[in-house]
CSV table of C-alpha atoms and ligand atoms in Angstrom, one decimal:
chain,number,residue,atom,x,y,z
A,151,MET,CA,-10.8,-55.5,28.1
A,152,LYS,CA,-14.4,-56.1,29.2
A,153,ASN,CA,-16.2,-58.4,27.3
A,154,SER,CA,-19.3,-56.6,27.0
A,155,GLY,CA,-21.0,-59.7,25.6
A,156,SER,CA,-22.0,-58.4,22.1
A,157,LEU,CA,-22.7,-60.9,19.6
A,158,LEU,CA,-21.6,-59.2,16.8
A,159,THR,CA,-20.3,-61.2,13.9
A,160,HIS,CA,-19.9,-59.4,10.9
A,161,LEU,CA,-21.6,-56.2,8.8
A,162,GLU,CA,-23.5,-57.1,5.8
A,163,CYS,CA,-25.0,-55.1,2.3
A,164,VAL,CA,-28.0,-54.7,2.6
A,165,THR,CA,-28.6,-55.5,-1.3
A,166,CYS,CA,-25.6,-57.6,-2.6
A,167,GLY,CA,-25.4,-59.2,0.4
A,168,LYS,CA,-21.0,-58.7,0.7
A,169,LYS,CA,-19.7,-58.8,3.6
A,170,TYR,CA,-17.5,-56.7,6.2
A,171,SER,CA,-15.7,-57.3,8.8
A,172,TYR,CA,-16.0,-55.0,12.1
A,173,GLN,CA,-12.7,-54.6,12.5
A,174,GLU,CA,-12.2,-51.3,11.1
A,175,PRO,CA,-14.3,-48.4,10.5
A,176,ARG,CA,-17.2,-48.7,7.9
A,177,THR,CA,-19.3,-46.2,5.8
A,178,VAL,CA,-21.3,-48.6,2.2
A,179,CYS,CA,-20.4,-51.0,0.1
A,180,GLU,CA,-17.7,-50.5,-1.7
A,181,ASP,CA,-19.2,-52.1,-5.0
A,182,GLU,CA,-19.1,-49.3,-7.0
A,183,ASN,CA,-22.3,-50.5,-8.7
A,184,CYS,CA,-24.1,-50.8,-5.0
A,185,LYS,CA,-23.3,-48.7,-2.6
A,186,ALA,CA,-25.9,-49.9,-0.6
A,187,ILE,CA,-26.5,-49.7,3.8
A,188,LEU,CA,-24.3,-51.9,5.7
A,189,SER,CA,-26.6,-53.7,8.5
A,190,ALA,CA,-25.2,-55.5,11.7
A,191,GLN,CA,-25.4,-59.3,12.3
A,192,TYR,CA,-25.3,-61.0,14.9
A,193,ASN,CA,-24.7,-64.4,16.1
A,194,PHE,CA,-28.2,-64.5,18.0
A,195,ALA,CA,-28.2,-69.0,18.3
A,196,ALA,CA,-25.4,-68.2,20.8
A,197,CYS,CA,-27.4,-65.5,23.0
A,198,LYS,CA,-27.6,-66.9,26.4
A,199,LEU,CA,-29.5,-63.7,27.5
A,200,MET,CA,-33.2,-65.0,28.6
A,201,LYS,CA,-35.5,-61.9,28.2
A,202,SER,CA,-36.7,-62.4,31.9
A,203,GLU,CA,-32.7,-61.2,33.1
A,204,LEU,CA,-33.6,-57.6,31.1
A,205,LYS,CA,-35.6,-56.1,34.5
A,206,ASN,CA,-32.0,-56.5,36.3
A,207,ARG,CA,-30.3,-54.3,33.3
A,208,PRO,CA,-30.0,-50.5,34.0
A,209,ALA,CA,-33.2,-47.9,32.2
A,210,THR,CA,-31.0,-47.9,29.7
A,211,MET,CA,-30.8,-49.1,25.8
A,212,TRP,CA,-27.3,-50.2,26.7
A,213,ARG,CA,-30.1,-53.3,28.3
A,214,TYR,CA,-29.5,-54.5,24.7
A,215,ARG,CA,-26.0,-54.5,24.4
A,216,GLU,CA,-25.6,-57.8,23.7
A,217,PHE,CA,-27.7,-56.9,20.2
A,218,LEU,CA,-25.5,-54.1,20.3
A,219,PRO,CA,-22.1,-53.5,18.3
A,220,VAL,CA,-19.1,-52.2,20.9
A,221,LEU,CA,-17.3,-55.1,22.0
A,222,ASN,CA,-15.2,-53.7,25.4
A,223,LEU,CA,-17.4,-52.2,28.0
A,224,GLU,CA,-15.3,-49.6,28.7
A,225,ASN,CA,-16.3,-48.2,25.0
A,226,ILE,CA,-19.4,-46.9,25.6
A,227,VAL,CA,-20.1,-43.9,25.5
A,228,THR,CA,-23.8,-43.2,27.2
A,229,LEU,CA,-25.4,-40.4,29.0
A,230,GLY,CA,-28.3,-42.2,30.0
A,231,GLU,CA,-29.5,-42.3,26.8
A,232,GLY,CA,-33.4,-44.8,26.1
A,233,PHE,CA,-36.0,-46.8,27.6
A,234,THR,CA,-37.9,-43.7,27.7
A,235,PRO,CA,-41.6,-44.6,28.8
A,236,ILE,CA,-44.3,-45.1,26.3
A,237,LEU,CA,-47.3,-43.4,27.9
A,238,PRO,CA,-51.3,-43.4,27.2
A,239,LEU,CA,-53.0,-40.6,25.2
A,240,THR,CA,-55.2,-40.0,27.7
A,241,ASN,CA,-57.3,-36.9,27.1
A,242,LEU,CA,-57.3,-37.4,23.4
A,243,GLY,CA,-57.6,-40.4,22.8
A,244,LYS,CA,-60.7,-40.8,24.6
A,245,HIS,CA,-62.0,-39.5,21.2
A,246,THR,CA,-60.3,-42.2,18.9
A,247,SER,CA,-63.5,-44.2,19.4
A,248,GLY,CA,-61.7,-48.1,21.3
A,249,ARG,CA,-58.1,-47.6,19.7
A,250,GLN,CA,-55.6,-47.4,22.1
A,251,VAL,CA,-53.1,-44.4,21.6
A,252,PHE,CA,-50.3,-44.3,23.0
A,253,TYR,CA,-46.9,-42.5,22.7
A,254,LYS,CA,-43.4,-43.0,23.5
A,255,ASP,CA,-41.3,-40.6,24.2
A,256,GLU,CA,-37.9,-39.4,22.7
A,257,SER,CA,-37.9,-35.8,24.1
A,258,LEU,CA,-36.5,-37.6,27.5
A,259,ASN,CA,-33.1,-38.4,26.0
A,260,PRO,CA,-29.8,-36.8,26.8
A,261,THR,CA,-30.2,-33.8,24.2
A,262,CYS,CA,-33.9,-34.2,23.8
A,263,SER,CA,-34.1,-36.4,21.0
A,264,PHE,CA,-34.1,-40.1,20.2
A,265,LYS,CA,-31.1,-39.2,18.0
A,266,ALA,CA,-29.2,-40.0,21.0
A,267,ARG,CA,-29.5,-43.5,21.2
A,268,GLY,CA,-28.0,-43.3,17.7
A,269,LEU,CA,-25.0,-41.6,18.3
A,270,SER,CA,-24.5,-43.0,21.6
A,271,ALA,CA,-23.9,-45.8,19.6
A,272,ALA,CA,-21.7,-45.0,16.9
A,273,VAL,CA,-19.3,-42.7,19.0
A,274,SER,CA,-19.2,-45.4,21.2
A,275,LYS,CA,-17.8,-47.9,18.3
A,276,ALA,CA,-15.9,-45.3,16.3
A,277,LYS,CA,-14.0,-45.2,19.8
A,278,GLU,CA,-13.6,-48.5,20.1
A,279,LEU,CA,-11.5,-48.5,15.9
A,280,GLY,CA,-9.8,-45.4,17.4
A,281,VAL,CA,-11.3,-42.6,15.2
A,282,ARG,CA,-10.2,-38.8,16.6
A,283,GLU,CA,-12.2,-37.0,14.2
A,284,THR,CA,-15.5,-36.6,12.9
A,285,VAL,CA,-18.2,-35.1,10.9
A,286,ILE,CA,-22.1,-34.4,10.4
A,287,PRO,CA,-24.3,-33.1,8.3
A,288,THR,CA,-27.3,-32.0,10.1
A,289,ALA,CA,-30.5,-30.2,10.5
A,290,GLY,CA,-30.4,-29.9,13.7
A,291,ASN,CA,-31.0,-32.8,16.6
A,292,ALA,CA,-27.9,-35.0,15.2
A,293,GLY,CA,-25.7,-32.2,15.3
A,294,GLY,CA,-26.3,-31.8,19.2
A,295,ALA,CA,-25.8,-35.6,19.7
A,296,LEU,CA,-22.9,-36.2,18.1
A,297,ALA,CA,-21.5,-32.9,20.0
A,298,ALA,CA,-22.2,-34.3,23.1
A,299,TYR,CA,-21.3,-37.5,22.6
A,300,SER,CA,-18.0,-36.9,21.2
A,301,ALA,CA,-16.9,-34.5,24.5
A,302,LYS,CA,-17.9,-37.6,26.3
A,303,ALA,CA,-16.3,-39.1,24.3
A,304,GLY,CA,-13.4,-36.9,24.2
A,305,ILE,CA,-13.4,-37.2,20.0
A,306,LYS,CA,-13.5,-34.1,18.2
A,307,ALA,CA,-16.3,-33.5,16.4
A,308,HIS,CA,-17.3,-30.8,13.0
A,309,VAL,CA,-20.9,-30.4,12.8
A,310,PHE,CA,-22.8,-28.6,9.1
A,311,MET,CA,-26.0,-27.7,9.7
A,312,PRO,CA,-28.6,-25.6,7.8
A,313,LYS,CA,-28.7,-21.5,8.5
A,314,LEU,CA,-32.4,-21.9,8.6
A,315,THR,CA,-32.1,-23.9,12.0
A,316,PRO,CA,-32.9,-23.0,15.5
A,317,ILE,CA,-30.5,-20.8,17.9
A,318,ALA,CA,-30.6,-23.9,20.6
A,319,PHE,CA,-29.8,-26.3,17.9
A,320,LYS,CA,-26.4,-24.5,17.1
A,321,ALA,CA,-25.3,-22.8,20.6
A,322,GLU,CA,-25.9,-26.7,22.1
A,323,VAL,CA,-23.0,-27.4,19.2
A,324,GLU,CA,-21.0,-24.7,20.4
A,325,LEU,CA,-21.2,-25.6,23.9
A,326,PHE,CA,-20.6,-29.2,23.9
A,327,GLY,CA,-16.8,-27.9,22.1
A,328,ALA,CA,-17.2,-29.0,18.3
A,329,GLU,CA,-16.7,-27.0,15.5
A,330,PHE,CA,-19.6,-25.6,14.3
A,331,ARG,CA,-20.7,-24.9,10.1
A,332,GLU,CA,-23.0,-22.8,9.7
A,333,ILE,CA,-24.7,-23.6,5.2
A,334,ASP,CA,-26.5,-21.9,3.4
A,335,GLY,CA,-28.9,-24.4,2.3
A,336,ASN,CA,-30.8,-27.5,3.1
A,337,ILE,CA,-29.1,-30.6,4.9
A,338,SER,CA,-28.4,-32.1,1.6
A,339,ASP,CA,-25.7,-29.0,0.6
A,340,CYS,CA,-24.3,-30.0,4.5
A,341,GLY,CA,-23.7,-33.7,2.7
A,342,LYS,CA,-21.5,-32.5,-0.3
A,343,LEU,CA,-19.5,-30.0,2.1
A,344,ALA,CA,-19.3,-32.4,5.0
A,345,ASN,CA,-18.1,-35.5,2.4
A,346,ALA,CA,-15.6,-32.9,0.5
A,347,GLU,CA,-14.2,-32.1,4.1
A,348,ALA,CA,-14.2,-35.4,5.6
A,349,VAL,CA,-12.2,-36.7,2.0
A,350,LYS,CA,-9.2,-33.8,2.6
A,351,HIS,CA,-8.9,-33.6,6.6
A,352,ASN,CA,-9.2,-37.7,6.9
A,353,TRP,CA,-12.8,-36.9,9.2
A,354,PHE,CA,-14.9,-40.0,10.1
A,355,ASP,CA,-18.2,-39.4,8.1
A,356,VAL,CA,-20.8,-40.6,10.4
A,357,SER,CA,-24.2,-39.4,8.0
A,358,THR,CA,-27.4,-40.6,8.5
A,359,LEU,CA,-27.2,-44.4,7.2
A,360,LYS,CA,-24.2,-43.7,5.7
A,361,GLU,CA,-22.5,-45.1,9.2
A,362,PRO,CA,-23.9,-48.4,10.0
A,363,TYR,CA,-23.8,-48.3,14.2
A,364,ARG,CA,-26.1,-45.5,14.0
A,365,LEU,CA,-28.9,-47.8,13.0
A,366,GLU,CA,-27.9,-50.1,15.9
A,367,GLY,CA,-28.7,-47.8,19.0
A,368,LYS,CA,-31.8,-46.1,16.9
A,369,LYS,CA,-33.3,-50.3,16.6
A,370,THR,CA,-33.8,-50.3,20.0
A,371,MET,CA,-36.8,-48.5,20.1
A,372,GLY,CA,-37.6,-51.7,18.8
A,373,TYR,CA,-36.9,-53.5,21.4
A,374,GLU,CA,-37.9,-51.5,23.8
A,375,ILE,CA,-41.3,-51.1,22.4
A,376,ALA,CA,-42.1,-55.0,22.5
A,377,GLU,CA,-40.4,-54.8,26.2
A,378,GLN,CA,-42.3,-52.0,27.3
A,379,PHE,CA,-46.1,-53.4,26.0
A,380,GLY,CA,-44.9,-57.1,27.2
A,381,TRP,CA,-43.1,-58.6,24.3
A,382,ASP,CA,-45.8,-58.0,22.2
A,383,VAL,CA,-45.8,-55.5,19.7
A,384,PRO,CA,-48.7,-52.8,18.5
A,385,ASP,CA,-51.0,-53.0,15.5
A,386,VAL,CA,-49.6,-49.9,13.9
A,387,ILE,CA,-46.9,-47.6,14.3
A,388,LEU,CA,-46.5,-43.7,13.2
A,389,TYR,CA,-42.9,-42.6,12.5
A,390,PRO,CA,-42.1,-39.0,11.3
A,391,THR,CA,-39.9,-40.0,8.9
A,392,GLY,CA,-36.6,-38.1,7.5
A,393,GLY,CA,-33.8,-40.1,6.7
A,394,GLY,CA,-35.4,-43.0,7.4
A,395,THR,CA,-32.7,-44.4,10.7
A,396,GLY,CA,-35.4,-45.3,12.9
A,397,ILE,CA,-38.3,-47.0,10.6
A,398,ILE,CA,-35.6,-49.3,9.8
A,399,GLY,CA,-34.3,-49.6,13.1
A,400,ILE,CA,-37.2,-50.1,14.4
A,401,TRP,CA,-38.0,-53.2,11.9
A,402,LYS,CA,-34.8,-54.7,12.4
A,403,ALA,CA,-35.1,-54.7,15.8
A,404,PHE,CA,-38.4,-56.9,15.2
A,405,ASP,CA,-36.6,-59.3,13.0
A,406,GLU,CA,-34.2,-59.4,15.6
A,407,LEU,CA,-36.1,-60.0,18.6
A,408,GLU,CA,-38.6,-62.7,16.4
A,409,GLU,CA,-34.8,-64.8,15.5
A,410,LEU,CA,-34.4,-64.6,19.2
A,411,GLY,CA,-37.7,-66.5,19.9
A,412,TRP,CA,-38.5,-63.1,22.2
A,413,ILE,CA,-42.1,-62.3,19.8
A,414,GLY,CA,-44.0,-63.7,17.6
A,415,LYS,CA,-44.5,-62.7,13.7
A,416,LYS,CA,-47.1,-60.4,14.1
A,417,ARG,CA,-45.6,-57.3,13.0
A,418,PRO,CA,-46.8,-53.9,12.9
A,419,ARG,CA,-48.1,-52.2,9.8
A,420,MET,CA,-45.5,-48.7,9.6
A,421,VAL,CA,-46.4,-46.1,8.4
A,422,ALA,CA,-44.3,-43.3,7.5
A,423,VAL,CA,-45.1,-39.1,8.1
A,424,GLN,CA,-43.8,-36.3,6.3
A,425,SER,CA,-43.6,-32.9,5.6
A,426,GLU,CA,-46.1,-32.0,2.3
A,427,ASN,CA,-42.5,-29.6,1.4
A,428,CYS,CA,-40.3,-32.6,1.9
A,429,ASN,CA,-42.5,-36.2,1.0
A,430,GLY,CA,-40.4,-37.7,-1.6
A,431,ILE,CA,-40.8,-41.4,0.1
A,432,HIS,CA,-45.2,-40.4,0.7
A,433,THR,CA,-44.9,-39.7,-3.5
A,434,ALA,CA,-43.0,-42.4,-3.9
A,435,PHE,CA,-44.6,-44.4,-1.6
A,436,GLN,CA,-48.4,-43.6,-2.8
A,437,ASN,CA,-47.6,-44.1,-6.4
A,438,LYS,CA,-45.8,-47.8,-5.7
A,439,GLU,CA,-42.3,-46.4,-6.6
A,440,LEU,CA,-39.3,-48.7,-5.6
A,441,SER,CA,-37.3,-45.6,-5.0
A,442,SER,CA,-37.4,-42.1,-3.9
A,443,ALA,CA,-36.7,-38.7,-6.0
A,444,PHE,CA,-34.8,-35.6,-5.2
A,445,LYS,CA,-38.4,-33.0,-3.5
A,446,ASP,CA,-37.2,-29.9,-1.4
A,447,ASN,CA,-39.8,-26.7,-1.7
A,448,GLY,CA,-38.2,-25.8,1.4
A,449,PHE,CA,-39.1,-24.6,4.7
A,450,THR,CA,-40.9,-26.6,7.5
A,451,LEU,CA,-40.9,-26.4,11.1
A,452,ALA,CA,-40.4,-29.5,10.9
A,453,ASN,CA,-36.3,-29.5,10.3
A,454,GLY,CA,-35.8,-33.3,10.8
A,455,LEU,CA,-37.9,-33.8,8.0
A,456,ARG,CA,-36.3,-31.9,5.2
A,457,VAL,CA,-34.5,-34.8,3.6
A,458,PRO,CA,-34.8,-34.3,0.0
A,459,LYS,CA,-33.6,-37.8,-0.9
A,460,PRO,CA,-32.9,-39.9,2.3
A,461,TYR,CA,-29.7,-42.2,1.1
A,462,ALA,CA,-31.9,-45.4,2.0
A,463,ASP,CA,-34.7,-44.6,0.3
A,464,LYS,CA,-35.4,-48.2,-0.8
A,465,VAL,CA,-35.1,-49.8,2.4
A,466,ILE,CA,-37.2,-47.4,3.9
A,467,LEU,CA,-39.8,-48.2,0.9
A,468,LYS,CA,-39.4,-52.2,1.4
A,469,VAL,CA,-40.3,-51.6,5.1
A,470,LEU,CA,-44.0,-50.1,4.7
A,471,ARG,CA,-44.6,-52.3,1.9
A,472,ASP,CA,-43.6,-55.3,4.0
A,473,SER,CA,-45.2,-54.2,6.6
A,474,ASN,CA,-48.1,-53.2,4.7
A,475,GLY,CA,-48.3,-50.2,5.9
A,476,ASN,CA,-49.0,-46.5,4.9
A,477,SER,CA,-47.9,-42.8,4.7
A,478,VAL,CA,-49.0,-39.7,5.5
A,479,SER,CA,-48.0,-36.3,4.4
A,480,VAL,CA,-48.9,-33.0,6.7
A,481,ASN,CA,-48.5,-29.3,6.4
A,482,ASP,CA,-47.0,-26.9,9.0
A,483,ASP,CA,-50.5,-25.3,9.7
A,484,GLU,CA,-51.7,-28.7,10.5
A,485,ILE,CA,-48.7,-29.7,12.4
A,486,LEU,CA,-49.3,-26.8,14.5
A,487,ALA,CA,-52.9,-26.7,15.7
A,488,ALA,CA,-51.6,-30.9,15.9
A,489,LEU,CA,-48.5,-29.6,18.8
A,490,ARG,CA,-51.0,-27.0,20.0
A,491,GLU,CA,-53.6,-30.2,20.5
A,492,ILE,CA,-51.2,-32.2,22.1
A,493,ALA,CA,-49.3,-29.3,24.3
A,494,SER,CA,-52.7,-28.4,25.9
A,495,GLY,CA,-54.9,-31.7,26.1
A,496,GLU,CA,-52.1,-34.1,27.5
A,497,GLY,CA,-49.1,-31.6,29.1
A,498,SER,CA,-46.9,-32.3,26.4
A,499,PHE,CA,-44.4,-30.5,24.6
A,500,TRP,CA,-43.9,-32.7,21.0
A,501,THR,CA,-41.3,-31.7,19.3
A,502,PRO,CA,-43.1,-30.5,15.8
A,503,GLU,CA,-42.4,-33.8,13.9
A,504,GLY,CA,-43.7,-35.8,16.3
A,505,ALA,CA,-47.0,-33.0,16.3
A,506,ALA,CA,-46.9,-34.4,13.2
A,507,LEU,CA,-47.8,-37.5,13.7
A,508,TRP,CA,-51.0,-37.1,15.7
A,509,HIS,CA,-52.4,-34.8,12.3
A,510,ALA,CA,-51.5,-38.3,10.2
A,511,PHE,CA,-53.2,-40.1,12.9
A,512,LYS,CA,-56.6,-38.5,12.3
A,513,VAL,CA,-56.2,-38.6,8.6
A,514,LEU,CA,-55.9,-42.4,9.1
A,515,THR,CA,-58.6,-43.2,11.5
A,516,GLN,CA,-60.8,-40.8,9.2
A,517,SER,CA,-60.4,-43.1,6.3
A,518,ASN,CA,-61.0,-46.1,8.0
A,519,ARG,CA,-57.0,-47.2,7.5
A,520,ILE,CA,-56.8,-47.4,11.4
A,521,THR,CA,-59.5,-49.3,12.2
A,522,ALA,CA,-61.5,-50.1,15.9
A,523,ASN,CA,-60.0,-51.9,18.5
A,524,GLU,CA,-56.5,-51.2,17.0
A,525,LYS,CA,-53.6,-50.3,19.6
A,526,VAL,CA,-51.8,-47.5,18.1
A,527,LEU,CA,-48.3,-46.3,18.9
A,528,LEU,CA,-46.9,-42.4,17.8
A,529,LEU,CA,-43.0,-42.6,18.5
A,530,ASN,CA,-42.3,-38.9,19.4
A,531,THR,CA,-39.3,-37.6,18.6
A,532,GLY,CA,-38.3,-34.6,20.4
A,533,SER,CA,-39.3,-32.3,22.0
A,534,GLY,CA,-40.6,-28.8,21.3
A,535,TYR,CA,-38.3,-26.4,23.5
A,536,LYS,CA,-35.5,-26.7,21.2
A,537,TYR,CA,-38.1,-25.5,18.3
A,538,LEU,CA,-39.2,-22.7,20.4
A,539,GLU,CA,-37.4,-19.7,18.1
A,540,ASN,CA,-39.5,-20.9,14.9
A,541,LEU,CA,-43.0,-21.7,17.3
A,542,LEU,CA,-43.3,-18.3,19.4
A,543,PRO,CA,-44.9,-16.5,16.3
A,544,TYR,CA,-47.5,-18.7,16.2
A,545,ILE,CA,-47.5,-19.7,20.2
A,546,ARG,CA,-47.9,-16.0,21.3
A,547,ARG,CA,-50.3,-14.9,19.3
B,612,PLP,C1,-34.1,-36.5,13.0
B,612,PLP,C2,-35.8,-36.0,13.3
B,612,PLP,C3,-36.1,-36.9,12.6
B,612,PLP,C4,-35.8,-38.2,11.4
B,612,PLP,O1,-35.5,-39.5,11.7
B,612,PLP,P1,-34.6,-40.2,11.2
B,612,PLP,O2,-34.6,-41.5,11.7
B,612,PLP,O3,-33.6,-39.9,10.3
B,612,PLP,O4,-36.0,-40.7,9.7
B,612,PLP,C5,-37.7,-37.1,13.2
B,612,PLP,N1,-38.1,-36.4,14.2
B,612,PLP,C6,-37.0,-36.1,15.0
B,612,PLP,C7,-37.0,-34.6,15.9
B,612,PLP,C8,-35.2,-35.7,14.4
B,612,PLP,O5,-34.4,-35.0,15.2
B,613,ZN,ZN1,-23.6,-54.1,-1.6
């Protein structure tokens, strides 16, 4: 075994604190009354790596391997994910009176979205634990990423995707050699069917936040944000929130970095941006509720945001409260206008989920919820190219 230097110690339930070993595949807390998500824990006190040494590491998320769950370097399944650029909105940003607006371009990841991070971590750990077959319910990007990393790892993947998903998402799953199943329903329906099949065939279920290591992959966005801003964090981060792994992961990263002594106490205000057709988190946050209700009013261009009831809703809402953050709900017309503005103004074809952030940013500045001279980061989670089928009727008029 080639020791990765991972400082992983155990998994811990975020609600009841029950501890679990990392030696076998795990999903959620086993306590029937709890069933909350499990969070990987590390021995940061034993860390010998200095942040100044990172510059000699490869420009992928595995540069943070001490704080990732894979123990044997040979089990890391990588396609070059992570360490995506943070760029200023040079043209559109000019109109934001003193506010510095940046975006992190996650479209440059393998399979064109940030889902690559979570699935690189999850598939690597599954390989380490000897998992042979996996299953995933997906709105699109996660299925493509699982299929790609599974192909690389030699693991069989089964992907359950709603019928109303652009063809590019379906085609890549089949191209990567996974089993593809088209479901007449939303991601919750896919989840139920995937779970039933998982139990029947003994497949490992890598559903968002029911599998603990996708979160670890996604938290690397937080590590990168701090490193790329010179071990500082922006004042505000806008995040398109579906299942919530990204927002929870970035927040976890900042706590870990403070424990390492690599950043201080300052935290960004985290803003969850949702699609009006599926805005359970937004509604719950604005009503000061601790959990969200099931909400799905049908199609949205932002597939990744059509999650009627995130499994980790309570944790997402806690991050918003703890960070003194906020939430914004955006409709498809606003998403399209924002997508066009970013494309023609900045030369970048954002995913509809990411474009929602540009509209939300304008809403927040106009209502003074982002003030002058604040540094703002928008997480463009993926690429618009995979959504062309749905976007073309609006782009070519
Ligand atoms: C999955 C997805 C999201 C939602 O991400 P979560 O971290 O699960 O909230 C946002 N944007 C894109 C492009 C996605 O694929
Ligand atoms: Zn528990």
